[in-house]
Amino acid sequence: MISFHEALNLISQHDTRYHRDAYAFVKESLETLTTVKQKKKGVQEAPRHISAAELLQAFKQCALKEFGPMSITVLDHWGIKSTGDVGSIVLNLVNAGIFSKTEEDTLEAFQSGFDFQDAFVKPFLPTGFGMHASASKE
């Protein structure tokens, strides 16, 4: 098995869409989710497969926790503009032998995730932003 660093070198030879940090962050999101699940169960059990929906939620939570209102800016800098991009990163890591996958792990499963504006911009908008009181003309 190759190291994560070696896998990134191979991936970046074929796909230059995403910053190396994007791959590390997706991997960190998966590891965080796995650790949280194990702590909740209180028992060290064999790792089970994580679905696209679960990974996307962990990715969102990690981004909001780590970057807060800068999440959208950081992710955009890394080339991640949608949940489909997260799926492309995951599949690149699968192809490099870093992640494993099942039949359900498709790009389509990631594309139906969540809207980045709703997840990373709206929570930080001031209350009532964009709401204008309509003045009546009499």
Coordinates of N, CA, C and O in Angstrom, one line a residue:
M1 N 0.9 -1.2 0.0 CA 0.0 0.0 0.0 C 0.9 1.2 0.0 O 1.9 1.3 0.7
I2 N 0.5 2.2 -0.8 CA 1.3 3.4 -0.9 C 0.9 4.4 0.2 O -0.2 4.3 0.7
S3 N 1.8 5.3 0.5 CA 1.4 6.3 1.5 C 0.5 7.4 0.9 O 0.3 7.5 -0.3
F4 N -0.1 8.1 1.8 CA -1.0 9.2 1.4 C -0.3 10.2 0.6 O -0.8 10.7 -0.5
H5 N 0.9 10.6 1.0 CA 1.7 11.5 0.2 C 2.0 11.0 -1.2 O 1.9 11.8 -2.2
E6 N 2.4 9.8 -1.3 CA 2.6 9.2 -2.6 C 1.4 9.1 -3.5 O 1.4 9.4 -4.7
A7 N 0.3 8.8 -2.8 CA -1.0 8.8 -3.6 C -1.3 10.2 -4.1 O -1.8 10.3 -5.3
L8 N -1.1 11.2 -3.3 CA -1.3 12.6 -3.8 C -0.4 13.0 -5.0 O -0.9 13.7 -5.9
N9 N 0.8 12.5 -4.9 CA 1.7 12.7 -6.1 C 1.1 12.1 -7.3 O 1.2 12.7 -8.4
L10 N 0.7 10.9 -7.2 CA 0.1 10.2 -8.4 C -1.2 10.9 -8.9 O -1.4 11.1 -10.1
I11 N -2.1 11.2 -7.9 CA -3.3 11.9 -8.3 C -3.0 13.2 -9.0 O -3.6 13.5 -10.1
S12 N -2.1 14.0 -8.5 CA -1.9 15.3 -9.1 C -1.2 15.2 -10.5 O -1.3 16.2 -11.2
Q13 N -0.7 14.1 -10.8 CA -0.2 13.9 -12.2 C -1.3 13.8 -13.2 O -1.2 14.2 -14.4
H14 N -2.5 13.3 -12.7 CA -3.6 13.1 -13.6 C -4.8 14.1 -13.4 O -5.6 14.2 -14.3
D15 N -4.9 14.7 -12.3 CA -6.0 15.5 -12.0 C -5.5 16.7 -11.2 O -5.2 16.6 -10.0
T16 N -5.5 17.9 -11.8 CA -5.0 19.1 -11.1 C -6.1 20.0 -10.6 O -5.9 21.2 -10.3
R17 N -7.4 19.5 -10.6 CA -8.5 20.4 -10.2 C -8.4 20.8 -8.7 O -8.9 21.9 -8.4
Y18 N -7.9 20.0 -7.9 CA -8.0 20.2 -6.4 C -6.6 20.3 -5.8 O -5.6 19.6 -6.1
H19 N -6.5 21.3 -4.8 CA -5.3 21.5 -4.1 C -5.0 20.3 -3.2 O -6.0 19.6 -2.8
R20 N -3.8 20.0 -2.9 CA -3.4 18.9 -2.0 C -4.1 18.9 -0.7 O -4.5 17.9 -0.1
D21 N -4.3 20.1 -0.2 CA -5.0 20.3 1.1 C -6.4 19.8 1.1 O -7.0 19.4 2.1
A22 N -7.0 19.9 -0.1 CA -8.4 19.4 -0.2 C -8.5 17.9 0.0 O -9.4 17.5 0.7
Y23 N -7.5 17.2 -0.5 CA -7.5 15.8 -0.2 C -7.3 15.4 1.2 O -7.9 14.6 1.8
A24 N -6.3 16.2 1.9 CA -6.0 16.0 3.3 C -7.3 16.3 4.1 O -7.6 15.6 5.1
F25 N -8.0 17.3 3.7 CA -9.2 17.7 4.5 C -10.3 16.7 4.4 O -11.0 16.3 5.4
V26 N -10.5 16.1 3.2 CA -11.5 15.1 3.0 C -11.1 13.8 3.8 O -12.0 13.2 4.5
K27 N -9.9 13.5 3.8 CA -9.4 12.3 4.6 C -9.6 12.6 6.1 O -10.0 11.8 6.8
E28 N -9.3 13.8 6.5 CA -9.5 14.2 7.9 C -10.9 14.1 8.3 O -11.3 13.7 9.4
S29 N -11.8 14.6 7.4 CA -13.3 14.5 7.7 C -13.7 13.1 7.9 O -14.5 12.8 8.8
L30 N -13.2 12.2 7.1 CA -13.6 10.7 7.2 C -13.0 10.2 8.5 O -13.7 9.5 9.2
E31 N -11.8 10.5 8.8 CA -11.2 10.0 10.1 C -11.9 10.6 11.3 O -12.1 9.8 12.3
T32 N -12.3 11.8 11.2 CA -13.1 12.4 12.4 C -14.4 11.7 12.5 O -14.8 11.3 13.7
L33 N -15.1 11.4 11.4 CA -16.4 10.7 11.5 C -16.2 9.3 12.1 O -17.0 8.9 12.9
T34 N -15.2 8.6 11.6 CA -14.9 7.3 12.1 C -14.6 7.3 13.6 O -15.1 6.4 14.4
T35 N -13.8 8.2 14.1 CA -13.5 8.3 15.5 C -14.7 8.6 16.3 O -14.9 8.0 17.4
V36 N -15.6 9.6 15.9 CA -16.8 9.9 16.6 C -17.7 8.7 16.7 O -18.2 8.4 17.8
K37 N -17.9 8.0 15.6 CA -18.7 6.8 15.6 C -18.2 5.8 16.6 O -19.0 5.1 17.3
Q38 N -16.9 5.6 16.7 CA -16.4 4.6 17.6 C -16.5 5.0 19.0 O -16.8 4.2 19.9
K39 N -16.4 6.3 19.3 CA -16.5 6.8 20.7 C -18.0 6.7 21.1 O -18.2 6.4 22.3
K40 N -18.9 6.9 20.2 CA -20.3 6.8 20.6 C -20.7 5.4 21.0 O -21.5 5.1 21.9
K41 N -20.1 4.4 20.3 CA -20.4 3.0 20.5 C -19.7 2.5 21.8 O -20.1 1.6 22.4
G42 N -18.6 3.2 22.1 CA -17.8 2.8 23.3 C -17.1 1.5 23.1 O -16.5 1.0 24.1
V43 N -17.1 1.0 22.0 CA -16.4 -0.3 21.7 C -15.6 -0.2 20.4 O -16.1 0.4 19.5
Q44 N -14.4 -0.7 20.5 CA -13.6 -0.7 19.3 C -14.1 -1.9 18.4 O -13.9 -3.0 18.7
E45 N -14.7 -1.5 17.3 CA -15.2 -2.6 16.4 C -14.6 -2.4 15.0 O -14.0 -1.3 14.7
A46 N -14.7 -3.4 14.2 CA -14.2 -3.3 12.9 C -14.8 -2.1 12.1 O -16.0 -1.9 12.3
P47 N -14.0 -1.3 11.4 CA -14.6 -0.2 10.7 C -15.7 -0.6 9.7 O -15.5 -1.6 9.0
R48 N -16.8 0.1 9.7 CA -17.8 -0.2 8.7 C -17.7 0.9 7.6 O -17.1 2.0 7.8
H49 N -18.4 0.6 6.5 CA -18.4 1.6 5.4 C -19.1 2.8 5.8 O -20.2 2.8 6.4
I50 N -18.6 4.0 5.3 CA -19.3 5.3 5.5 C -19.9 5.7 4.2 O -19.3 5.6 3.2
S51 N -21.2 6.0 4.3 CA -21.9 6.4 3.1 C -21.5 7.8 2.6 O -20.9 8.6 3.4
A52 N -21.8 8.1 1.4 CA -21.6 9.5 0.8 C -22.3 10.5 1.7 O -21.6 11.5 2.0
A53 N -23.5 10.3 2.0 CA -24.2 11.3 2.8 C -23.6 11.5 4.2 O -23.5 12.6 4.7
E54 N -23.1 10.4 4.8 CA -22.4 10.6 6.1 C -21.1 11.3 6.0 O -20.8 12.2 6.8
L55 N -20.4 11.0 5.0 CA -19.1 11.7 4.7 C -19.3 13.2 4.4 O -18.6 14.1 4.9
L56 N -20.3 13.5 3.6 CA -20.6 14.9 3.3 C -21.0 15.7 4.5 O -20.6 16.8 4.7
Q57 N -21.8 15.1 5.4 CA -22.2 15.8 6.7 C -21.0 16.0 7.6 O -20.8 17.1 8.1
A58 N -20.1 15.0 7.6 CA -18.9 15.2 8.4 C -18.0 16.3 7.8 O -17.4 17.1 8.5
F59 N -17.9 16.3 6.5 CA -17.1 17.3 5.7 C -17.6 18.7 6.1 O -16.9 19.6 6.4
K60 N -19.0 18.8 6.0 CA -19.6 20.1 6.3 C -19.3 20.6 7.7 O -18.9 21.7 8.0
Q61 N -19.5 19.7 8.7 CA -19.3 20.0 10.1 C -17.8 20.4 10.3 O -17.5 21.3 11.1
C62 N -16.9 19.6 9.7 CA -15.5 19.9 9.9 C -15.1 21.3 9.3 O -14.3 22.0 9.9
A63 N -15.6 21.6 8.2 CA -15.3 22.9 7.5 C -15.9 24.0 8.4 O -15.2 25.0 8.6
L64 N -17.1 23.9 8.8 CA -17.7 24.9 9.7 C -16.9 25.1 11.0 O -16.7 26.2 11.4
K65 N -16.5 24.0 11.6 CA -15.8 24.1 12.8 C -14.4 24.7 12.6 O -14.0 25.5 13.4
E66 N -13.7 24.3 11.6 CA -12.3 24.7 11.4 C -12.2 26.1 10.7 O -11.4 26.9 11.1
F67 N -13.1 26.4 9.8 CA -13.0 27.6 9.1 C -14.1 28.7 9.3 O -14.0 29.8 8.9
G68 N -15.2 28.2 9.9 CA -16.3 29.2 10.2 C -16.7 29.9 8.9 O -16.9 29.3 7.9
P69 N -16.9 31.2 9.1 CA -17.4 32.0 7.9 C -16.4 32.0 6.7 O -16.8 32.4 5.6
M70 N -15.2 31.6 6.9 CA -14.2 31.5 5.8 C -14.3 30.2 5.0 O -13.6 30.0 4.1
S71 N -15.2 29.3 5.5 CA -15.3 28.0 4.8 C -15.4 28.0 3.3 O -14.7 27.4 2.6
I72 N -16.4 28.8 2.8 CA -16.6 28.9 1.4 C -15.4 29.4 0.6 O -15.0 28.9 -0.4
T73 N -14.7 30.3 1.3 CA -13.5 30.9 0.6 C -12.3 29.9 0.6 O -11.7 29.7 -0.5
V74 N -12.1 29.2 1.7 CA -11.1 28.2 1.7 C -11.4 27.0 0.8 O -10.5 26.6 0.0
L75 N -12.6 26.5 0.8 CA -12.9 25.4 -0.1 C -12.8 25.8 -1.5 O -12.3 25.0 -2.4
D76 N -13.3 27.0 -1.9 CA -13.1 27.5 -3.2 C -11.7 27.6 -3.7 O -11.3 27.2 -4.8
H77 N -10.8 28.1 -2.8 CA -9.4 28.2 -3.1 C -8.8 26.8 -3.4 O -7.9 26.6 -4.2
W78 N -9.3 25.8 -2.7 CA -8.9 24.4 -2.9 C -9.5 23.8 -4.1 O -9.1 22.7 -4.5
G79 N -10.5 24.4 -4.8 CA -11.1 23.9 -5.9 C -12.4 23.2 -5.6 O -13.0 22.6 -6.5
I80 N -12.8 23.2 -4.4 CA -14.1 22.5 -4.0 C -15.2 23.5 -4.0 O -15.3 24.4 -3.2
K81 N -16.1 23.3 -5.0 CA -17.2 24.3 -5.2 C -18.6 23.6 -5.0 O -19.6 24.3 -4.9
S82 N -18.6 22.3 -4.8 CA -19.9 21.6 -4.6 C -19.6 20.2 -4.0 O -18.4 19.8 -3.9
T83 N -20.6 19.5 -3.6 CA -20.5 18.2 -3.0 C -20.0 17.2 -4.1 O -19.3 16.2 -3.7
G84 N -20.3 17.5 -5.3 CA -19.7 16.7 -6.4 C -18.2 16.7 -6.4 O -17.6 15.7 -6.8
D85 N -17.6 17.9 -6.1 CA -16.2 17.9 -6.0 C -15.6 17.1 -4.9 O -14.6 16.4 -5.0
V86 N -16.3 17.0 -3.8 CA -15.9 16.1 -2.7 C -16.0 14.7 -3.2 O -15.0 13.9 -2.9
G87 N -17.0 14.3 -3.9 CA -17.1 13.0 -4.5 C -15.9 12.7 -5.5 O -15.4 11.6 -5.4
S88 N -15.5 13.7 -6.3 CA -14.4 13.4 -7.2 C -13.1 13.2 -6.4 O -12.3 12.3 -6.8
I89 N -13.0 13.9 -5.3 CA -11.8 13.7 -4.5 C -11.8 12.4 -3.9 O -10.8 11.6 -3.9
V90 N -12.9 11.9 -3.3 CA -13.1 10.6 -2.8 C -12.8 9.5 -3.8 O -12.0 8.6 -3.5
L91 N -13.3 9.7 -5.0 CA -13.1 8.6 -6.0 C -11.6 8.6 -6.5 O -11.1 7.6 -6.8
N92 N -11.0 9.8 -6.5 CA -9.5 9.8 -6.8 C -8.7 9.1 -5.7 O -7.8 8.4 -6.0
L93 N -9.1 9.3 -4.4 CA -8.5 8.5 -3.3 C -8.8 7.0 -3.4 O -7.9 6.2 -3.0
V94 N -10.0 6.7 -3.8 CA -10.3 5.3 -4.0 C -9.4 4.7 -5.1 O -8.8 3.6 -4.9
N95 N -9.3 5.4 -6.2 CA -8.5 4.9 -7.3 C -7.0 4.8 -7.0 O -6.3 3.9 -7.5
A96 N -6.6 5.6 -6.0 CA -5.2 5.6 -5.6 C -4.9 4.5 -4.5 O -3.8 4.3 -4.0
G97 N -6.0 3.9 -4.0 CA -5.9 2.8 -3.0 C -5.9 3.3 -1.6 O -5.6 2.6 -0.7
I98 N -6.3 4.6 -1.4 CA -6.3 5.1 0.0 C -7.7 4.9 0.7 O -7.7 4.5 1.8
F99 N -8.8 5.0 -0.1 CA -10.1 4.7 0.4 C -10.6 3.5 -0.3 O -10.2 3.1 -1.4
S100 N -11.6 2.8 0.4 CA -12.2 1.7 -0.3 C -13.6 2.1 -0.7 O -14.1 3.2 -0.2
K101 N -14.3 1.4 -1.5 CA -15.7 1.8 -1.9 C -16.5 0.6 -2.1 O -16.1 -0.6 -2.2
T102 N -17.8 0.9 -2.2 CA -18.8 -0.1 -2.5 C -19.6 0.3 -3.7 O -19.3 1.4 -4.3
E103 N -20.5 -0.5 -4.2 CA -21.3 -0.2 -5.4 C -22.1 1.1 -5.2 O -22.3 1.8 -6.2
E104 N -22.4 1.5 -4.0 CA -23.2 2.7 -3.8 C -22.4 4.0 -3.9 O -22.9 5.1 -3.9
D105 N -21.0 3.8 -3.8 CA -20.1 5.0 -3.8 C -19.9 5.4 -5.3 O -19.0 5.0 -5.9
T106 N -20.8 6.3 -5.7 CA -20.7 6.9 -7.1 C -20.6 8.4 -7.0 O -21.0 9.0 -6.0
L107 N -20.2 9.0 -8.0 CA -20.2 10.4 -8.1 C -21.6 11.0 -7.9 O -21.7 12.0 -7.2
E108 N -22.5 10.3 -8.4 CA -23.9 10.8 -8.3 C -24.4 10.8 -6.8 O -25.1 11.7 -6.5
A109 N -23.9 9.9 -6.0 CA -24.3 9.9 -4.6 C -23.8 11.1 -3.9 O -24.4 11.6 -3.0
F110 N -22.7 11.7 -4.4 CA -22.1 12.9 -3.8 C -22.8 14.1 -4.3 O -22.9 15.1 -3.6
Q111 N -23.2 14.1 -5.6 CA -23.7 15.3 -6.2 C -25.1 15.7 -5.6 O -25.5 16.9 -5.7
S112 N -25.8 14.8 -5.0 CA -27.1 15.1 -4.4 C -26.9 15.5 -2.9 O -27.9 15.3 -2.2
G113 N -25.8 16.0 -2.5 CA -25.5 16.3 -1.1 C -26.2 17.6 -0.7 O -27.4 17.5 -0.4
F114 N -25.5 18.7 -0.5 CA -26.1 19.9 0.0 C -25.6 21.1 -0.9 O -24.6 21.0 -1.6
D115 N -26.3 22.2 -0.7 CA -25.9 23.4 -1.4 C -24.9 24.2 -0.6 O -25.1 24.4 0.6
F116 N -23.7 24.5 -1.2 CA -22.7 25.2 -0.5 C -23.1 26.6 0.0 O -22.7 27.0 1.1
Q117 N -23.9 27.3 -0.7 CA -24.4 28.6 -0.3 C -25.2 28.4 1.0 O -25.0 29.2 2.0
D118 N -26.1 27.4 1.0 CA -26.9 27.2 2.2 C -26.1 26.7 3.4 O -26.3 27.1 4.5
A119 N -25.1 25.9 3.1 CA -24.3 25.4 4.2 C -23.2 26.3 4.8 O -23.0 26.4 6.0
F120 N -22.5 27.1 3.9 CA -21.4 27.8 4.3 C -21.5 29.3 4.2 O -20.6 30.0 4.7
V121 N -22.6 29.8 3.6 CA -22.7 31.3 3.6 C -23.9 31.7 4.4 O -23.8 32.6 5.3
K122 N -25.1 31.1 4.2 CA -26.3 31.6 4.9 C -26.2 31.6 6.4 O -26.7 32.5 7.1
P123 N -25.5 30.6 7.1 CA -25.4 30.6 8.5 C -24.7 31.9 9.1 O -24.9 32.2 10.2
F124 N -24.0 32.6 8.2 CA -23.2 33.7 8.7 C -23.7 35.1 8.3 O -23.1 36.1 8.5
L125 N -24.8 35.0 7.5 CA -25.5 36.3 7.1 C -26.2 36.9 8.3 O -26.7 36.2 9.1
P126 N -26.1 38.2 8.4 CA -26.9 38.9 9.4 C -28.4 38.6 9.4 O -28.9 38.4 8.3
T127 N -29.0 38.6 10.5 CA -30.4 38.3 10.5 C -31.2 39.4 9.7 O -30.9 40.6 9.8
G128 N -32.1 38.9 8.9 CA -32.9 39.8 8.0 C -32.1 40.3 6.8 O -32.6 41.2 6.1
F129 N -30.9 39.8 6.5 CA -30.2 40.2 5.4 C -31.0 40.0 4.1 O -31.5 38.9 3.9
G130 N -31.1 41.0 3.3 CA -31.8 40.9 2.1 C -33.3 41.1 2.2 O -34.1 41.0 1.2
M131 N -33.8 41.3 3.4 CA -35.2 41.5 3.6 C -35.5 43.0 3.7 O -34.9 43.7 4.5
H132 N -36.3 43.5 2.9 CA -36.6 44.9 2.8 C -38.1 45.1 3.2 O -39.0 44.4 2.7
A133 N -38.3 46.0 4.1 CA -39.7 46.4 4.4 C -40.3 47.1 3.2 O -39.7 48.0 2.7
S134 N -41.4 46.7 2.8 CA -42.1 47.3 1.7 C -42.8 48.5 2.2 O -43.6 48.5 3.1
A135 N -42.5 49.6 1.6 CA -43.2 50.9 1.9 C -44.4 51.0 1.0 O -44.3 50.8 -0.2
S136 N -45.5 51.3 1.7 CA -46.7 51.4 0.9 C -46.8 52.9 0.4 O -46.5 53.8 1.1
K137 N -47.2 53.0 -0.8 CA -47.4 54.3 -1.4 C -48.9 54.6 -1.4 O -49.7 53.9 -2.0
E138 N -49.3 55.7 -0.7 CA -50.7 56.0 -0.7 C -50.9 57.3 -1.3 O -50.2 58.2 -1.3

